[in-house]
CSV table of C-alpha atoms and ligand atoms in Angstrom, one decimal:
chain,number,residue,atom,x,y,z
A,13,UNK,CA,-129.5,105.1,93.8
A,14,UNK,CA,-131.4,102.0,92.9
A,15,UNK,CA,-132.8,101.7,89.4
A,16,UNK,CA,-136.3,100.8,90.6
A,17,UNK,CA,-137.1,104.1,92.2
A,18,UNK,CA,-138.8,107.3,91.2
A,19,UNK,CA,-137.7,110.3,93.3
A,20,UNK,CA,-140.3,113.0,93.3
A,21,UNK,CA,-139.3,116.5,94.2
A,22,UNK,CA,-142.1,118.6,95.6
A,23,UNK,CA,-142.2,122.1,96.9
A,24,UNK,CA,-143.6,125.5,96.1
A,25,UNK,CA,-142.6,127.4,92.9
A,26,UNK,CA,-139.1,128.9,93.5
A,27,UNK,CA,-138.1,126.3,96.1
A,28,UNK,CA,-135.0,125.5,94.1
A,29,UNK,CA,-136.2,122.1,92.9
A,30,UNK,CA,-134.6,122.6,89.5
A,31,UNK,CA,-131.2,123.4,91.0
A,32,UNK,CA,-131.3,120.4,93.3
A,33,UNK,CA,-132.5,118.2,90.4
A,34,UNK,CA,-129.5,119.1,88.3
A,35,UNK,CA,-127.1,118.1,91.0
A,36,UNK,CA,-128.9,114.9,91.9
A,37,UNK,CA,-129.1,113.5,88.4
A,38,UNK,CA,-125.3,113.9,88.1
A,39,UNK,CA,-124.5,112.4,91.5
A,40,UNK,CA,-126.9,109.5,91.4
A,41,UNK,CA,-127.1,108.8,87.6
A,42,UNK,CA,-130.8,109.4,87.4
A,43,UNK,CA,-133.0,110.3,84.4
A,44,UNK,CA,-134.4,113.8,84.9
A,45,UNK,CA,-138.0,114.6,83.9
A,46,UNK,CA,-138.8,118.2,84.6
A,47,UNK,CA,-142.3,118.9,83.2
A,48,UNK,CA,-141.8,122.7,83.5
A,49,UNK,CA,-138.6,122.4,81.4
A,50,UNK,CA,-140.2,120.1,78.8
A,51,UNK,CA,-143.2,122.5,78.4
A,52,UNK,CA,-140.9,125.6,78.1
A,53,UNK,CA,-139.0,123.8,75.4
A,54,UNK,CA,-142.2,122.9,73.5
A,55,UNK,CA,-143.3,126.6,73.8
A,56,UNK,CA,-139.9,127.6,72.3
A,57,UNK,CA,-140.3,125.1,69.4
A,58,UNK,CA,-143.9,126.3,68.8
A,59,UNK,CA,-145.2,122.8,68.8
A,60,UNK,CA,-148.9,122.0,69.2
A,61,UNK,CA,-148.3,121.1,72.8
A,62,UNK,CA,-146.2,124.3,73.3
A,63,UNK,CA,-149.0,126.5,71.8
A,64,UNK,CA,-151.6,124.9,74.0
A,65,UNK,CA,-149.4,125.2,77.2
A,66,UNK,CA,-148.1,128.7,76.6
A,67,UNK,CA,-151.1,130.7,77.6
A,68,UNK,CA,-151.9,128.5,80.6
A,69,UNK,CA,-148.3,128.8,81.9
A,70,UNK,CA,-148.3,132.5,81.4
A,71,UNK,CA,-151.3,132.7,83.8
A,72,UNK,CA,-149.6,130.4,86.3
A,73,UNK,CA,-152.3,127.8,86.0
A,74,UNK,CA,-151.7,124.0,85.5
A,75,UNK,CA,-151.6,122.4,82.0
A,76,UNK,CA,-154.3,119.7,81.8
A,77,UNK,CA,-153.3,116.6,83.9
A,78,UNK,CA,-153.6,114.1,81.1
A,79,UNK,CA,-151.4,116.2,78.8
A,80,UNK,CA,-148.6,116.5,81.3
A,81,UNK,CA,-148.9,112.8,82.4
A,82,UNK,CA,-148.5,111.7,78.8
A,83,UNK,CA,-145.3,113.7,78.5
A,84,UNK,CA,-144.0,111.9,81.6
A,85,UNK,CA,-145.3,108.5,80.6
A,86,UNK,CA,-143.5,108.7,77.3
A,87,UNK,CA,-140.2,109.6,78.9
A,88,UNK,CA,-140.4,106.9,81.6
A,89,UNK,CA,-141.3,104.2,79.1
A,90,UNK,CA,-138.8,105.5,76.5
A,91,UNK,CA,-135.8,105.4,78.9
A,92,UNK,CA,-133.8,102.4,79.8
A,93,UNK,CA,-134.8,100.5,82.9
A,94,UNK,CA,-131.3,100.6,84.4
A,95,UNK,CA,-131.6,104.1,85.8
A,96,UNK,CA,-133.7,105.6,88.5
A,97,UNK,CA,-136.0,108.5,87.6
A,98,UNK,CA,-136.1,112.0,89.1
A,99,UNK,CA,-139.4,113.9,88.7
A,100,UNK,CA,-139.2,117.6,89.1
A,101,UNK,CA,-142.7,119.3,89.0
A,102,UNK,CA,-144.8,116.2,88.5
A,103,UNK,CA,-147.1,115.1,89.9
A,104,UNK,CA,-148.6,118.4,91.1
A,105,UNK,CA,-152.0,117.2,92.3
A,106,UNK,CA,-153.8,114.0,93.3
A,107,UNK,CA,-155.2,113.3,89.9
A,108,UNK,CA,-151.6,113.4,88.4
A,109,UNK,CA,-150.4,111.1,91.2
A,110,UNK,CA,-153.1,108.5,90.3
A,111,UNK,CA,-152.1,108.8,86.6
A,112,UNK,CA,-148.5,108.2,87.6
A,113,UNK,CA,-149.5,105.0,89.5
A,114,UNK,CA,-150.9,103.7,86.2
A,115,UNK,CA,-147.5,103.7,84.5
A,116,UNK,CA,-144.8,103.7,87.1
A,117,UNK,CA,-144.7,99.9,87.0
A,118,UNK,CA,-143.0,98.3,90.1
A,119,UNK,CA,-140.8,101.4,90.8
A,120,UNK,CA,-141.1,102.7,94.3
A,121,UNK,CA,-141.6,106.3,95.0
A,122,UNK,CA,-139.4,108.5,97.3
A,123,UNK,CA,-140.7,112.0,98.0
A,124,UNK,CA,-138.4,114.9,98.8
A,125,UNK,CA,-140.3,118.0,100.0
A,126,UNK,CA,-138.2,121.2,99.6
A,127,UNK,CA,-139.8,123.5,102.2
A,128,UNK,CA,-139.2,127.3,101.8
A,129,UNK,CA,-140.9,130.3,103.5
A,130,UNK,CA,-143.2,132.3,101.3
A,131,UNK,CA,-141.4,135.7,101.6
A,132,UNK,CA,-138.1,134.1,100.6
A,133,UNK,CA,-139.7,132.6,97.5
A,134,UNK,CA,-141.2,135.9,96.4
A,135,UNK,CA,-137.8,137.5,96.4
A,136,UNK,CA,-136.2,134.6,94.6
A,137,UNK,CA,-138.8,134.4,91.9
A,138,UNK,CA,-139.5,138.0,91.1
A,139,UNK,CA,-135.7,138.6,91.0
A,140,UNK,CA,-134.9,135.6,88.9
A,141,UNK,CA,-133.4,136.2,85.4
A,142,UNK,CA,-132.0,133.7,82.9
A,143,UNK,CA,-129.8,134.1,79.9
A,144,UNK,CA,-131.6,133.7,76.6
A,145,UNK,CA,-128.6,132.0,75.1
A,146,UNK,CA,-126.9,129.7,77.6
A,147,UNK,CA,-129.7,129.4,80.1
A,148,UNK,CA,-127.6,130.4,83.1
A,149,UNK,CA,-129.7,131.6,86.0
A,150,UNK,CA,-129.2,134.8,88.1
A,151,UNK,CA,-131.0,136.7,90.8
A,152,UNK,CA,-131.0,140.5,90.9
A,153,UNK,CA,-130.7,140.4,94.7
A,154,UNK,CA,-129.1,137.1,95.5
A,155,UNK,CA,-126.7,136.2,92.8
A,156,UNK,CA,-126.3,139.4,90.9
A,157,UNK,CA,-124.9,139.5,87.4
A,158,UNK,CA,-122.1,142.1,86.8
A,159,UNK,CA,-124.3,144.0,84.4
A,160,UNK,CA,-128.0,144.0,85.2
A,161,UNK,CA,-129.2,142.7,81.9
A,162,UNK,CA,-126.2,140.8,80.5
A,163,UNK,CA,-125.0,137.2,81.1
A,164,UNK,CA,-121.6,137.1,82.8
A,165,UNK,CA,-120.8,133.9,81.0
A,166,UNK,CA,-121.7,134.6,77.4
A,167,UNK,CA,-122.8,138.3,77.2
A,168,UNK,CA,-126.3,137.5,75.9
A,169,UNK,CA,-129.5,139.2,77.3
A,170,UNK,CA,-131.0,138.3,80.6
A,171,UNK,CA,-134.8,138.0,80.7
A,172,UNK,CA,-137.5,137.2,83.2
A,173,UNK,CA,-139.7,134.2,82.8
A,174,UNK,CA,-143.3,135.4,82.1
A,175,UNK,CA,-144.6,133.4,85.0
A,176,UNK,CA,-142.1,135.0,87.4
A,177,UNK,CA,-144.0,138.3,87.3
A,178,UNK,CA,-145.5,139.1,90.7
A,179,UNK,CA,-149.1,138.7,89.8
A,180,UNK,CA,-148.4,135.3,88.2
A,181,UNK,CA,-146.2,134.2,91.1
A,182,UNK,CA,-149.1,134.9,93.4
A,183,UNK,CA,-151.4,132.8,91.2
A,184,UNK,CA,-148.8,130.0,91.1
A,185,UNK,CA,-148.8,130.0,94.9
A,186,UNK,CA,-152.6,129.8,95.1
A,187,UNK,CA,-152.5,126.8,92.7
A,188,UNK,CA,-149.8,125.2,94.8
A,189,UNK,CA,-151.8,125.6,98.0
A,190,UNK,CA,-155.0,124.3,96.4
A,191,UNK,CA,-153.7,121.5,94.3
A,192,UNK,CA,-150.2,120.4,95.5
A,193,UNK,CA,-150.5,120.7,99.2
A,194,UNK,CA,-153.2,118.0,99.4
A,195,UNK,CA,-151.0,115.8,97.3
A,196,UNK,CA,-148.0,116.3,99.7
A,197,UNK,CA,-150.2,115.4,102.6
A,198,UNK,CA,-151.2,112.2,100.9
A,199,UNK,CA,-147.7,111.4,99.8
A,200,UNK,CA,-146.2,111.9,103.2
A,201,UNK,CA,-148.4,109.1,104.5
A,202,UNK,CA,-148.1,106.8,101.5
A,203,UNK,CA,-144.4,106.8,100.4
A,204,UNK,CA,-140.9,107.2,101.8
A,205,UNK,CA,-141.0,110.9,102.5
A,206,UNK,CA,-138.7,113.5,103.9
A,207,UNK,CA,-138.6,117.3,104.2
A,208,UNK,CA,-135.5,119.5,103.7
A,209,UNK,CA,-135.0,123.1,104.6
A,210,UNK,CA,-134.9,124.9,101.2
A,211,UNK,CA,-134.4,128.3,102.9
A,212,UNK,CA,-130.7,127.5,103.0
A,213,UNK,CA,-128.1,128.1,100.2
A,214,UNK,CA,-128.4,125.5,97.4
A,215,UNK,CA,-125.2,123.6,98.5
A,216,UNK,CA,-126.5,123.2,102.0
A,217,UNK,CA,-129.9,122.0,100.8
A,218,UNK,CA,-128.1,119.5,98.6
A,219,UNK,CA,-126.0,118.2,101.4
A,220,UNK,CA,-129.2,117.7,103.5
A,221,UNK,CA,-130.9,115.9,100.6
A,222,UNK,CA,-127.9,113.5,100.1
A,223,UNK,CA,-127.6,112.8,103.8
A,224,UNK,CA,-131.3,111.9,104.0
A,225,UNK,CA,-131.2,109.7,100.8
A,226,UNK,CA,-128.1,107.9,102.1
A,227,UNK,CA,-129.8,107.3,105.4
A,228,UNK,CA,-132.8,105.8,103.6
A,229,UNK,CA,-130.6,103.5,101.6
A,230,UNK,CA,-128.7,102.3,104.7
A,231,UNK,CA,-132.0,101.6,106.4
A,232,UNK,CA,-133.1,99.6,103.4
A,233,UNK,CA,-129.9,97.6,103.1
A,234,UNK,CA,-130.2,96.8,106.8
A,235,UNK,CA,-133.8,95.7,106.4
A,236,UNK,CA,-132.9,93.5,103.4
A,237,UNK,CA,-130.0,92.0,105.3
A,238,UNK,CA,-132.4,91.2,108.3
A,239,UNK,CA,-134.9,89.5,106.0
A,240,UNK,CA,-132.2,87.5,104.4
A,241,UNK,CA,-130.9,86.4,107.8
A,242,UNK,CA,-134.5,85.5,108.7
A,243,UNK,CA,-134.8,83.3,105.7
A,244,UNK,CA,-131.5,81.5,106.2
B,318,AMP,P1,-142.2,124.8,86.9
B,318,AMP,O1,-141.0,125.1,86.0
B,318,AMP,O2,-142.2,123.5,87.4
B,318,AMP,O3,-142.5,125.9,87.9
B,318,AMP,O4,-143.5,124.9,85.9
B,318,AMP,C1,-143.8,126.0,85.1
B,318,AMP,C2,-145.2,125.9,84.6
B,318,AMP,O5,-145.4,124.8,83.8
B,318,AMP,C3,-146.3,125.7,85.7
B,318,AMP,O6,-146.7,126.9,86.3
B,318,AMP,C4,-147.4,125.0,84.9
B,318,AMP,O7,-148.1,126.0,84.2
B,318,AMP,C5,-146.6,124.2,84.0
B,318,AMP,N1,-146.4,122.8,84.6
B,318,AMP,C6,-145.2,122.3,84.9
B,318,AMP,N2,-145.4,121.0,85.5
B,318,AMP,C7,-146.8,120.8,85.5
B,318,AMP,C8,-147.6,119.8,85.9
B,318,AMP,N3,-147.1,118.7,86.5
B,318,AMP,N4,-148.9,119.9,85.7
B,318,AMP,C9,-149.4,121.0,85.1
B,318,AMP,N5,-148.7,122.0,84.7
B,318,AMP,C10,-147.4,122.0,84.9
């Protein structure tokens, strides 16, 4: 993947963006910026940012736009320029998208929308558990651990994210519909954009993402070749 691009993963909470992001950064040598992950780490550390974000995240609301944008700006500017960037969970609304425009430089944006039906997501999120120690993720219905509350890999406890509780999940959905859907609408017209079917198993979703990214690159190479031939 070319170094001058920013891939933005959008989709409702629980669409599996994090899983896809992990695979994509490995395969395409991208720098991953996951705002949810960064914020959870700050909460764990008990930093000022973490303390500010903790309560908001617990309610399923959005952390203020400028705060999150600053987190992303620092990481984009702090990284080398030789790698492309993968954004998971940012931008989440139109205001964050315009903040991103202010510091993305000449990088072009590619948007991947992971579409998943709402009932599938509810099952995924409310059943999701993670290991307090190694971070491995399970689902009580879909990828069951051998013991309900123990990690198969390291034996530590499995816990539920505060914001995966049903009432909070419902709020996160509301926020998604009100804030993020209008952004997706705008992004679909403005940038290179494609939708993948996130109802499938992660490996199948990943295959679809890769196929579509490769097609995009081939199309671009063909265009570049054409314009070169035109100039010759
Ligand atoms: P996620 O892991 O992406 O589902 O994010 C978990 C929570 O972190 C969200 O429900 C928000 O409270 C917060 N968060 C993550 N990314 C953003 C963002 N771009 N803007 C505001 N809040 C965010």
